[in-house]
Coordinates of C-alpha atoms and ligand atoms in Angstrom, one line a residue:
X11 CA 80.1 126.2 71.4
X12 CA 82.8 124.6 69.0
X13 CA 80.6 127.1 66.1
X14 CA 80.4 130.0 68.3
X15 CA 84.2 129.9 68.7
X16 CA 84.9 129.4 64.8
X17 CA 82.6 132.3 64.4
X18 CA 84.6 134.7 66.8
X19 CA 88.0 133.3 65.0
X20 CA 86.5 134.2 62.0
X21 CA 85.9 137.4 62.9
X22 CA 89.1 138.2 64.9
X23 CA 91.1 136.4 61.5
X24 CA 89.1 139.6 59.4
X25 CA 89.8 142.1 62.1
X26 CA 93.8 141.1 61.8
X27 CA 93.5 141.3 58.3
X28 CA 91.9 144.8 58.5
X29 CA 94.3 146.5 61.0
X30 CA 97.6 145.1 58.7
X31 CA 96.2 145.8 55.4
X32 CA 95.5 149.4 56.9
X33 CA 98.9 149.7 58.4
X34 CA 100.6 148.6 55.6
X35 CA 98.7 151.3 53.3
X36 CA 99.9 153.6 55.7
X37 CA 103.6 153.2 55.7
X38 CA 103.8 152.9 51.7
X39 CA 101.6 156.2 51.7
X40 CA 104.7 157.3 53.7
X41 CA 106.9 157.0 51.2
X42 CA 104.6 158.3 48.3
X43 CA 103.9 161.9 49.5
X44 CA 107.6 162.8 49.3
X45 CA 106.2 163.8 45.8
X46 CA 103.7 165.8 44.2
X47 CA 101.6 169.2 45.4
X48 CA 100.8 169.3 48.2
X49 CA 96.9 169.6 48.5
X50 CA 97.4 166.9 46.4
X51 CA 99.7 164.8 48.7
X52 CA 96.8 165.7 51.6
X53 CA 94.0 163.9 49.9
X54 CA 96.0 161.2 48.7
X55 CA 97.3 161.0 52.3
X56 CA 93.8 161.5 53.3
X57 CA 92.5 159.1 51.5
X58 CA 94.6 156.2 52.2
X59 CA 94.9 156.6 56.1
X60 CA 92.1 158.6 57.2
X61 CA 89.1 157.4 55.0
X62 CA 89.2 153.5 56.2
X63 CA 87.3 155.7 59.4
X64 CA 86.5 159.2 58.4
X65 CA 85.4 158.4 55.0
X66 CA 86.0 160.2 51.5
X67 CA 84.1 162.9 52.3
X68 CA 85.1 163.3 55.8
X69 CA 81.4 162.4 57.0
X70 CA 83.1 159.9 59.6
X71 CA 81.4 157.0 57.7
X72 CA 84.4 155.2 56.5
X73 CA 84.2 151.2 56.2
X74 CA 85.3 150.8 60.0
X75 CA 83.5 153.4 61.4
X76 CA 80.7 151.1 62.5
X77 CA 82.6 148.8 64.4
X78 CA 84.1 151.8 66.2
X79 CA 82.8 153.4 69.4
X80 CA 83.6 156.3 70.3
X81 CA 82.7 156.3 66.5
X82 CA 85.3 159.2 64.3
X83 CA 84.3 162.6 64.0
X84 CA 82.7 164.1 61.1
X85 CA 84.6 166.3 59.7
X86 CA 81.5 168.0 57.8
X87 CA 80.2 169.9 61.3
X88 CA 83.1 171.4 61.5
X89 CA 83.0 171.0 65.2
X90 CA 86.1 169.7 67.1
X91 CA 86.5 168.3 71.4
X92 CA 90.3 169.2 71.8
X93 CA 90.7 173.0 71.4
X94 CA 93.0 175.6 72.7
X95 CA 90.1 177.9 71.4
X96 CA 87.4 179.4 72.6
X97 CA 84.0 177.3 73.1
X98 CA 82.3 177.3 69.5
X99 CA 85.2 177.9 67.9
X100 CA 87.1 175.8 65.3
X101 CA 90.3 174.1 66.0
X102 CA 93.7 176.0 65.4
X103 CA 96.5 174.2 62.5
X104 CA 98.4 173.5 66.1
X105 CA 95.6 171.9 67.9
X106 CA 94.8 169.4 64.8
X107 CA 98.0 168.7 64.4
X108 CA 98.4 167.7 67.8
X109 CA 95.4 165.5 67.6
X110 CA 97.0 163.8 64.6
X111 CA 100.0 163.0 65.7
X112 CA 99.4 162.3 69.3
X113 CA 96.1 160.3 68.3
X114 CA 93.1 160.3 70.8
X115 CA 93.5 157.7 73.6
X116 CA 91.2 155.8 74.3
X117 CA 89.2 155.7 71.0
X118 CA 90.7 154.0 67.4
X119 CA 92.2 157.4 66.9
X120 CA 95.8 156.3 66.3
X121 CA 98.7 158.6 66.8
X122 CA 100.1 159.5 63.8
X123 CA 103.4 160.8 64.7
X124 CA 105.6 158.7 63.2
X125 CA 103.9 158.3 59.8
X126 CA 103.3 162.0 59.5
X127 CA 105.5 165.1 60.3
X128 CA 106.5 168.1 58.4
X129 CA 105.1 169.2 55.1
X130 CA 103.3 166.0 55.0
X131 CA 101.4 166.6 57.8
X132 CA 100.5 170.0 56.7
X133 CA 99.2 169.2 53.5
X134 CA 96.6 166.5 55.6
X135 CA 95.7 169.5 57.9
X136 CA 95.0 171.3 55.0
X137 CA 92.9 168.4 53.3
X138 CA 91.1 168.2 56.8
X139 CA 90.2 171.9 56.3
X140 CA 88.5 171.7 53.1
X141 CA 85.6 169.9 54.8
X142 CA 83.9 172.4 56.3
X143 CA 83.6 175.9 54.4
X144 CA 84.4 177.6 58.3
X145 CA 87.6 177.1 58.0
X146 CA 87.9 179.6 54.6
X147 CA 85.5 182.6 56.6
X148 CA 87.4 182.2 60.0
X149 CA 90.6 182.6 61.7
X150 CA 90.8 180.6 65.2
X151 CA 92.9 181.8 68.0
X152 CA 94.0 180.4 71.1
X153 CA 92.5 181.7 74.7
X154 CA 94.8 183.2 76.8
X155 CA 95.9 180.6 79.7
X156 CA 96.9 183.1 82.5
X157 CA 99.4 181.7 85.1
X158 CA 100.0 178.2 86.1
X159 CA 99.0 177.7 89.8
X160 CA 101.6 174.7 91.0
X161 CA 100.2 171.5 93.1
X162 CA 100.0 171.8 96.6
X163 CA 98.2 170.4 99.4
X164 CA 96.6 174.1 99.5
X165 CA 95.6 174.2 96.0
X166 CA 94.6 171.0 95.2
X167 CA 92.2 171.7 98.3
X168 CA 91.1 175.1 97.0
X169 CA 90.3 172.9 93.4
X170 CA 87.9 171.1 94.9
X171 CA 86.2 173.8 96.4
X172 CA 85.9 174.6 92.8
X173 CA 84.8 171.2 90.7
X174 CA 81.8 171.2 94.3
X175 CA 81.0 175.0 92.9
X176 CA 80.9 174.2 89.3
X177 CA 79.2 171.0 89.8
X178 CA 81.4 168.9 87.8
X179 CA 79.9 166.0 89.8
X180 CA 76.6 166.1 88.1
X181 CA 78.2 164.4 85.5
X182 CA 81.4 162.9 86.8
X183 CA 80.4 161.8 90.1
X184 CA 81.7 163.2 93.7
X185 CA 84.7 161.3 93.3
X186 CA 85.4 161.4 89.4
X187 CA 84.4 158.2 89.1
X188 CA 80.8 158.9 88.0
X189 CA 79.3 157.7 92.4
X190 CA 76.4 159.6 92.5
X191 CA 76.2 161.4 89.5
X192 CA 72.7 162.9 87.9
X193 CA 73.5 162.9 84.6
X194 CA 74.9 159.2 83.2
X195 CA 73.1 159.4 79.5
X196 CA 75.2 161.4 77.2
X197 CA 74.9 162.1 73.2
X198 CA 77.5 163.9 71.0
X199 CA 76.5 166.3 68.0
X200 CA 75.6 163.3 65.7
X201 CA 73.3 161.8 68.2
X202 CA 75.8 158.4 68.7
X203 CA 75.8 157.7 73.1
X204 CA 79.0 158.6 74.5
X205 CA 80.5 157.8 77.3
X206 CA 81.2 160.3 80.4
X207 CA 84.9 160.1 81.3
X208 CA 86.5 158.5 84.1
X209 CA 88.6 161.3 86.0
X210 CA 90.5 158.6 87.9
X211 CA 92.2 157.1 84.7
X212 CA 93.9 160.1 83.2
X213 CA 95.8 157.6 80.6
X214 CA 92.3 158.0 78.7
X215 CA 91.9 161.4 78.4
X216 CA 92.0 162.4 74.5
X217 CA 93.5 165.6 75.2
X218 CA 96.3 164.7 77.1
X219 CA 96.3 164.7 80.8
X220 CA 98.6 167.8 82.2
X221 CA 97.1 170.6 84.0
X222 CA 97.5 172.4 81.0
X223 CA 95.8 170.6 78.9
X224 CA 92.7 169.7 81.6
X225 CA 92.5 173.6 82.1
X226 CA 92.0 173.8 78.1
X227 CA 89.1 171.4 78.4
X228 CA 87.0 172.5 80.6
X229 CA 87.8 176.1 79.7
X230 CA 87.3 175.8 76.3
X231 CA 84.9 172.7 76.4
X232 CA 84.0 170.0 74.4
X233 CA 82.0 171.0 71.6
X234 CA 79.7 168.6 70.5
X235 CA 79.0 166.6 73.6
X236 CA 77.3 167.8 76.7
X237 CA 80.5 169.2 78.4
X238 CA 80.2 173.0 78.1
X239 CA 82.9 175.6 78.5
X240 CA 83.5 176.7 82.1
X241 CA 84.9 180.8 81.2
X242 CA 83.7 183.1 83.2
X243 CA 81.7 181.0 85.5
X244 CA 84.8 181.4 88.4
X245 CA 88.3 183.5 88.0
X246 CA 91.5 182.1 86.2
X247 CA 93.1 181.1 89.1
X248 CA 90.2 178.9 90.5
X249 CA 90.5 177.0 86.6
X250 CA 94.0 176.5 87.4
X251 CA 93.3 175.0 90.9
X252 CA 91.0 173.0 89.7
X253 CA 92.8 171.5 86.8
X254 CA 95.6 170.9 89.5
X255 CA 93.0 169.0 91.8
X256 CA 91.5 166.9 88.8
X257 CA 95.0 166.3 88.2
X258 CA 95.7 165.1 91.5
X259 CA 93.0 162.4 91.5
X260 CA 94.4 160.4 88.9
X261 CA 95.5 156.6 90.2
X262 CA 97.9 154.7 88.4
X263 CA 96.9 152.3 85.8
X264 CA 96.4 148.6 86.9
X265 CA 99.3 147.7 84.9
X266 CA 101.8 149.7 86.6
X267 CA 101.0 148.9 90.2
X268 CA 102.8 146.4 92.5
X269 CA 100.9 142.9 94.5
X270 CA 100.2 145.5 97.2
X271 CA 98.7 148.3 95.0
X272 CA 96.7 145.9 93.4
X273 CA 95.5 144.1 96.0
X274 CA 94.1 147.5 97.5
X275 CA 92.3 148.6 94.3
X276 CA 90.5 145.7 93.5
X277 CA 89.4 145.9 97.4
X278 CA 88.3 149.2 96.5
X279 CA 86.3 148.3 93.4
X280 CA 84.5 145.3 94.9
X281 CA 83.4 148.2 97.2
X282 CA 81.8 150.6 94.8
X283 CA 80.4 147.8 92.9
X284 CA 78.6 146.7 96.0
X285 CA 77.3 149.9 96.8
X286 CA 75.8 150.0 93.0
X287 CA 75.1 146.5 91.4
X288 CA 73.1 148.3 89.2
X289 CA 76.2 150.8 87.7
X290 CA 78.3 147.7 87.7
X291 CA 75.7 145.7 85.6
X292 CA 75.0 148.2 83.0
X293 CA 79.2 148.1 82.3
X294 CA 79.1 144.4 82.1
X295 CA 76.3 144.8 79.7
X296 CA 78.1 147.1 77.6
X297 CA 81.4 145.4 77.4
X298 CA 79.7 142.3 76.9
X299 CA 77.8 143.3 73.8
X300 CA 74.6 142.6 74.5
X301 CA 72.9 145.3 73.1
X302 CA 74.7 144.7 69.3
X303 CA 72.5 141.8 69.4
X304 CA 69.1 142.5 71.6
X305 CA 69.1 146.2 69.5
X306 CA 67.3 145.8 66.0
X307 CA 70.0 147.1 63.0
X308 CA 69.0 150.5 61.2
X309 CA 70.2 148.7 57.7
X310 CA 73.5 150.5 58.2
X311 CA 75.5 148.4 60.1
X312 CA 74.4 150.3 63.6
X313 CA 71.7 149.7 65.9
X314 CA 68.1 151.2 66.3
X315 CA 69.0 153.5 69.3
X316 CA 65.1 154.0 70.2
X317 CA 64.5 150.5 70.9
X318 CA 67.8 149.4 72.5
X319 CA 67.3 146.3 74.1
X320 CA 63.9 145.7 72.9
X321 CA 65.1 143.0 70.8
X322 CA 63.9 142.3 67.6
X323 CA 67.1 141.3 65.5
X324 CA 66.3 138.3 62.8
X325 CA 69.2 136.1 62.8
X326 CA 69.4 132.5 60.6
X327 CA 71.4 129.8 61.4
X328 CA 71.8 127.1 59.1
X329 CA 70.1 124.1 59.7
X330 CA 69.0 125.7 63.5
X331 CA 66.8 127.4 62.5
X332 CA 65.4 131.3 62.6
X333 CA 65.6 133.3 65.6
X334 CA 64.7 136.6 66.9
X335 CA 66.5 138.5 70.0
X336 CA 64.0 138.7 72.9
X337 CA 63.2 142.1 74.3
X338 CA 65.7 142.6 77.3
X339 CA 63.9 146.0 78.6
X340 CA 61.8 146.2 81.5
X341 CA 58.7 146.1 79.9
X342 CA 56.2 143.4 81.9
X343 CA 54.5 142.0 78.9
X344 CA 57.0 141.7 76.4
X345 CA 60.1 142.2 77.7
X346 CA 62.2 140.8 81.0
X347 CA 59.7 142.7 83.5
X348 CA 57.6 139.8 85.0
X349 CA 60.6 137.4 85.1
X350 CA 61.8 136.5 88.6
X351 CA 65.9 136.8 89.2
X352 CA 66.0 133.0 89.2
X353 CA 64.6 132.8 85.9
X354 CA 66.4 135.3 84.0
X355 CA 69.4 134.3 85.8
X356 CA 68.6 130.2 84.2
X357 CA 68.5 131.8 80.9
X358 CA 71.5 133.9 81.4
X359 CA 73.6 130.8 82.7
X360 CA 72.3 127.8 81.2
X361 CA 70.3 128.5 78.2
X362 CA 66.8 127.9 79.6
X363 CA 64.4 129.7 78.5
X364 CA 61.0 130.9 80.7
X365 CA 59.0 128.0 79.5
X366 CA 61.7 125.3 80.7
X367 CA 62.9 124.4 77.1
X368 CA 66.5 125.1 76.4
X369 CA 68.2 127.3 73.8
X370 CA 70.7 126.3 71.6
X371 CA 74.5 127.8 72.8
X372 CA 74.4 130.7 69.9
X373 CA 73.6 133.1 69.0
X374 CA 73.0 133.7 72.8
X375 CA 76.6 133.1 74.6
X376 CA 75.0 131.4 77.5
X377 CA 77.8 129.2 77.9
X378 CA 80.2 132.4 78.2
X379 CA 78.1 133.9 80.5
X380 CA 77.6 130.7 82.7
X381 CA 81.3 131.7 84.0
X382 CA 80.7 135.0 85.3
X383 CA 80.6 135.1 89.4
X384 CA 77.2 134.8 91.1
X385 CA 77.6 138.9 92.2
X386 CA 78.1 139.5 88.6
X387 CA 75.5 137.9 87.3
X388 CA 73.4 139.9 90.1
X389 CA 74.7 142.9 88.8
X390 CA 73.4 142.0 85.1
X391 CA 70.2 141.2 86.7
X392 CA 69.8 144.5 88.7
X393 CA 70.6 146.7 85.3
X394 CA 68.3 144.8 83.0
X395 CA 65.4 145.4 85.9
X396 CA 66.3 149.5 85.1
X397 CA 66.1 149.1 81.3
X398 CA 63.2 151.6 80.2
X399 CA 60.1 149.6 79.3
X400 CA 59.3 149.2 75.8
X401 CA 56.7 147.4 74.0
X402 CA 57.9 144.5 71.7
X403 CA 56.5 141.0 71.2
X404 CA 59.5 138.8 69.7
X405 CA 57.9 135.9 68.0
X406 CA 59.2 132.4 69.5
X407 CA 62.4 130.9 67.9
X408 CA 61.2 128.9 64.7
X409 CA 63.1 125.5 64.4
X410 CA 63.8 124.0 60.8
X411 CA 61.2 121.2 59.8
X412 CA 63.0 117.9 59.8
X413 CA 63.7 118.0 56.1
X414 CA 65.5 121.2 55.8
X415 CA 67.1 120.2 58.9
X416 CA 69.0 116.8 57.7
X417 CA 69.7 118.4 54.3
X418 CA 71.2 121.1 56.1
X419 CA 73.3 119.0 58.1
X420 CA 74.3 117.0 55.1
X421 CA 75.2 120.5 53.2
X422 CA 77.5 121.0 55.9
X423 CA 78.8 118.1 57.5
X424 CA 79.1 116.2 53.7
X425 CA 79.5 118.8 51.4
X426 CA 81.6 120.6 53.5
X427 CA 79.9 123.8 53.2
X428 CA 80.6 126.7 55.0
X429 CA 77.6 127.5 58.0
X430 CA 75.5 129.4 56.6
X431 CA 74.1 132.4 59.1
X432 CA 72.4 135.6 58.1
X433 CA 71.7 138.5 60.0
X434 CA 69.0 140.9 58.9
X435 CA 68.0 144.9 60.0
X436 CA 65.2 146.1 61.1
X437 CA 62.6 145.1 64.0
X438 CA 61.3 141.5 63.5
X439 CA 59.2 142.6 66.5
X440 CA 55.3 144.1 66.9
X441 CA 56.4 147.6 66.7
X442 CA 57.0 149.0 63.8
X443 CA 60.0 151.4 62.6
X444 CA 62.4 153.0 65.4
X445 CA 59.9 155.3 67.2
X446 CA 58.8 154.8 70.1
Ligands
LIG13 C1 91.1 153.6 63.0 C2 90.2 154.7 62.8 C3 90.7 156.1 62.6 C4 91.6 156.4 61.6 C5 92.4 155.6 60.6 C6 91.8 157.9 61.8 N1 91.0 158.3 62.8 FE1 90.8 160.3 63.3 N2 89.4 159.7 64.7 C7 88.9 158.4 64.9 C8 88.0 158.4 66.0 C9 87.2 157.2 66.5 C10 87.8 159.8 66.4 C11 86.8 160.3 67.5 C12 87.3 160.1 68.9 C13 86.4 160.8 69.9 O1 85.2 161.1 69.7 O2 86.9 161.0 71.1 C14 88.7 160.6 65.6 C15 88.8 162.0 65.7 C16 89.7 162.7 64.9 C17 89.8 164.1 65.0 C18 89.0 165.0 65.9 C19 89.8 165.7 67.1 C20 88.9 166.7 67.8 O3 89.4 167.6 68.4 O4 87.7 166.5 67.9 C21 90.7 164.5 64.0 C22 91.2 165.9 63.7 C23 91.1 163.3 63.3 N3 90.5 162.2 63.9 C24 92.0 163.3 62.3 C25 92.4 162.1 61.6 C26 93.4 162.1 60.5 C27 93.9 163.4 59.9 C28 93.5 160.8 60.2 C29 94.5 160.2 59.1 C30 95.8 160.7 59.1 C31 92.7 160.0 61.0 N4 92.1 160.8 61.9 C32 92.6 158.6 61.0 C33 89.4 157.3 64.3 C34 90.3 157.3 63.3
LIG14 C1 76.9 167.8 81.4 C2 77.8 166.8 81.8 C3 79.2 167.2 82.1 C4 79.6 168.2 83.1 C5 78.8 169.1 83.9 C6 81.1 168.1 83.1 N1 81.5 167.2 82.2 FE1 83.5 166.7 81.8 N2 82.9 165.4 80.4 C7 81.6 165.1 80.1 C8 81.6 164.1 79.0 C9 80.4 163.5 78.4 C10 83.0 163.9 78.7 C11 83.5 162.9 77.6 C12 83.3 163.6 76.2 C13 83.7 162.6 75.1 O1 84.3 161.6 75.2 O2 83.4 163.0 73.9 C14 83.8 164.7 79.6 C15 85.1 164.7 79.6 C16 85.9 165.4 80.5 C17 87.4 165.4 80.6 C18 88.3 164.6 79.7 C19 88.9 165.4 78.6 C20 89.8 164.6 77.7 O3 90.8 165.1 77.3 O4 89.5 163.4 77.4 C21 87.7 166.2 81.6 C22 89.2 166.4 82.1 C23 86.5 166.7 82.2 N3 85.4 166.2 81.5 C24 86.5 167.6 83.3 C25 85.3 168.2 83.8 C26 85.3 169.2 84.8 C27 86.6 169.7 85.6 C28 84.0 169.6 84.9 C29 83.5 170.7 85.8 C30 84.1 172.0 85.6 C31 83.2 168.9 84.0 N4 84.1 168.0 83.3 C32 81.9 169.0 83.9 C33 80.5 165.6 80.7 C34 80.5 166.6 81.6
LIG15 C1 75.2 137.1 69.4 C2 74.0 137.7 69.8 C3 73.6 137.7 71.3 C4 74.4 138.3 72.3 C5 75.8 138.9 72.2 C6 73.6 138.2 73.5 N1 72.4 137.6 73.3 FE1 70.9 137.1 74.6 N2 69.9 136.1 73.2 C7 70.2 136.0 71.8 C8 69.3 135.2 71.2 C9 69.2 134.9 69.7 C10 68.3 134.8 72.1 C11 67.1 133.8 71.9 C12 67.6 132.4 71.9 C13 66.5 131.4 71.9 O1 65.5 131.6 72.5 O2 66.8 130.3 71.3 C14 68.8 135.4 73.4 C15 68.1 135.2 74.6 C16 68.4 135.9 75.8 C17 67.6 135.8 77.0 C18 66.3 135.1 77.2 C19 65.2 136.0 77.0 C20 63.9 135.3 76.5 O3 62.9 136.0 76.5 O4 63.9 134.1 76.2 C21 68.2 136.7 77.9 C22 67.8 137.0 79.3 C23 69.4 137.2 77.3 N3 69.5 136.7 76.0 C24 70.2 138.1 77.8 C25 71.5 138.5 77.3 C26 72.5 139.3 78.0 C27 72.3 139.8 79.4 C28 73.5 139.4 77.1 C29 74.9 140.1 77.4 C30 75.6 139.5 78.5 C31 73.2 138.7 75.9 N4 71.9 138.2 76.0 C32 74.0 138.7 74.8 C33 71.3 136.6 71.2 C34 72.4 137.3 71.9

């Protein structure tokens, strides 16, 4: 525990460390575009804020790009969410430049507002451009928006009508939320898992969150993920309604609500997430990280999508010993499939493994977990039972010898040196490669 925690300091001392030097690179890059050209001042602009995540060459591979989910767009495709332009389309100067400064809630996107206005900003949309040849061929222009329709009882009724008829809830759920929705796996245009949006919580909608701009989106849609553009399918004045109703169903955030309001929502949560452990689990799963570490690594810094969860990631641990992620999936051989709730549920809480012996507290945060609430624990169990099957032996966790084990210990507890741990890519597991 005490080494898992100085780990995570560690970590969280380098991410401070990242976020100020990358602030403060910013606000002196401020003060140095007052000079110069200005496709110059774009790519020196450019390259100070925007690189750390979009990289040099705009290929959204920047140094912190793979610690970021939604990960930032790649600027290559030429292919932008948050138009005012027709599906396919590329973005107009005014729709960039509204993304820059307003940022992208939600995601690391920050809003660059402050930092960046007026002739500064333009040279940056004009560095932007240069990264996809579509931009010198074609000249964007906004769809025509029609009339506003204004929120009433009456047309926020008449919008649903409409988000039943266009089957919105495929993919966000009868109620926005994602209940009962067919489609929950989504992919954008570089083949990274994104997730659906929440209609409920319009505080994290990227394109802002006025009927306006929730018209635009599903008008225009979101090119590059799943979401397609809705012209055509039903008139003008049916988009309107039902950008008024998906207006409409937006609650307040938590933080903004009184005892009362927030007594009643969490009533209402414990509700939903009794009527689907398994929805519930998968979330807990993802915020929790568990994948990061049961996923093998590709050898550049992300994870083997094709075998998530089958395990497989090497990890040393100073005098510990080598150990290899178990396969989580479903699979009844290899993976968590013939386990009974009670036993993954001991390994989950307190580190014991199917054979009775006991882990060590890290690499896998039993302890951590060992505090969730029994239904939450249930719900991890009932999401790692619908993990797709895959076929991975994991080779038992190999303990040090007793010699490398006590010099080890001396290395670190006499020399004082720092605990040494190594992580390595690629599948330590029986199957070879990421296909599957
Ligand atoms: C801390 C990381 C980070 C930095 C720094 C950053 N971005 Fe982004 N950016 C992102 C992420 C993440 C996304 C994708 C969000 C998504 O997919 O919803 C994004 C998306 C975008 C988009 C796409 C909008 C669309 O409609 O698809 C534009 C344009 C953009 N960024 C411009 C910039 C510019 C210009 C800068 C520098 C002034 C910058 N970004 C700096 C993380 C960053
Ligand atoms: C095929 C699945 C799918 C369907 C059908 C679909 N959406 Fe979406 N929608 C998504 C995904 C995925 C996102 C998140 C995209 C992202 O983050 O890159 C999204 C995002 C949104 C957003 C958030 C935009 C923002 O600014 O962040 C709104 C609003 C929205 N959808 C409304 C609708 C409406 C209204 C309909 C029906 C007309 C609809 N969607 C149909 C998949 C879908
Ligand atoms: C920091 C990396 C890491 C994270 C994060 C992590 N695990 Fe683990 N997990 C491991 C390692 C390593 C083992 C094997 C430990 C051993 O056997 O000594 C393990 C073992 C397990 C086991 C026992 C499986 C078996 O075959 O023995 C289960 C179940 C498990 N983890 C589930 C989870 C779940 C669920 C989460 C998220 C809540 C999670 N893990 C998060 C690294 C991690």
């Amino acid at each position: 525990m005490g080494r898992s925690f100085l780990f995570m300091l560690v970590i969280f001392v380098l991410a401070i460390f990242a976020i100020s030097g990358l602030m403060s690179r910013a606000l002196s890059a401020a003060g140095e575009s007052q000079q110069g050209g200005s496709l110059e001042i774009g790519r020196d602009v450019y390259h100070v804020r925007c690189a750390p995540c979009h990289g040099h060459e705009g290929k959204g591979d920047g140094p912190y790009a793979m610690t970021l989910n939604p990960r930032p767009r790649d600027f290559t495709l030429g292919m932008y969410e948050y138009r005012s332009t027709e599906s396919g389309s590329l973005p107009t100067d005014e729709d960039l430049k509204r993304a820059i400064t307003k940022g992208l809630p939600g995601t690391a996107m920050p809003a660059w507002g402050k930092f960046l206005q007026g002739d500064t900003l333009e040279a940056v949309v004009a560095h932007l451009k240069t990264f996809s040849s579509r931009f010198g061929s074609e000249q964007p222009l906004p769809v025509p928006v029609g009339r506003e329709v204004p929120s009433s009882p009456a047309s926020i009724e008449a919008g649903r009508v409409v988000y039943e008829k266009l089957q919105c809830a495929s993919c966000h759920g009868t109620d926005g939320r994602g209940t009962g929705a067919t489609a929950t796996d989504f992919q954008n245009a570089s083949g990274l898992p994104i997730q659906m949006r929440d209609l409920t919580e319009p505080w994290t909608f990227r394109g802002g969150s006025s009927a306006r701009d929730v018209y635009l989106r599903f008008r225009t849609g979101l090119d590059g993920t799943p979401m397609p553009s809705y012209v055509g399918a039903v008139s003008d004045r049916e988009m309107w309604q039902l950008a008024v109703y998906i207006v409409s169903l937006g609650r307040k955030p938590a933080w903004e609500m009184n005892e009362q309001e927030l007594i009643a929502f969490y009533r209402s949560q414990e509700r939903l997430v009794s009527n689907d452990p398994a929805k519930w689990g998968k979330y807990l799963v993802e915020g929790m990280g568990c994948a990061d570490c049961h996923t093998p690594l590709d050898g550049k810094g992300g994870n083997i999508e094709s075998l998530r969860m089958a395990g497989g990631t090497r990890f040393t641990a100073g005098p510990y010993g080598e150990f290899v992620t178990p396969n989580l999936t479903s699979d009844t051989a290899t993976g968590l499939g013939g386990w009974s709730d009670e036993e993954i549920r001991n390994a989950l809480t307190k580190g014991v493994r199917r054979d009775g012996t006991r882990m060590l507290p890290f690499p896998m945060p039993w302890t951590a977990l060992a505090r969730l609430k029994t239904e939450e624990q249930n719900a991890i169990i009932a999401y790692l039972r619908t993990v797709p099957p895959i076929h991975n032996e994991i080779p038992r966790p190999k303990p040090l010898s007793f010699f490398p084990y006590l010099w080890g210990k001396f290395k670190m507890l006499v020399l004082k040196e720092d605990f040494p741990a190594e992580i390595f890519p690629g599948n330590a597991g029986t199957l070879k490669g990421g296909q599957q």
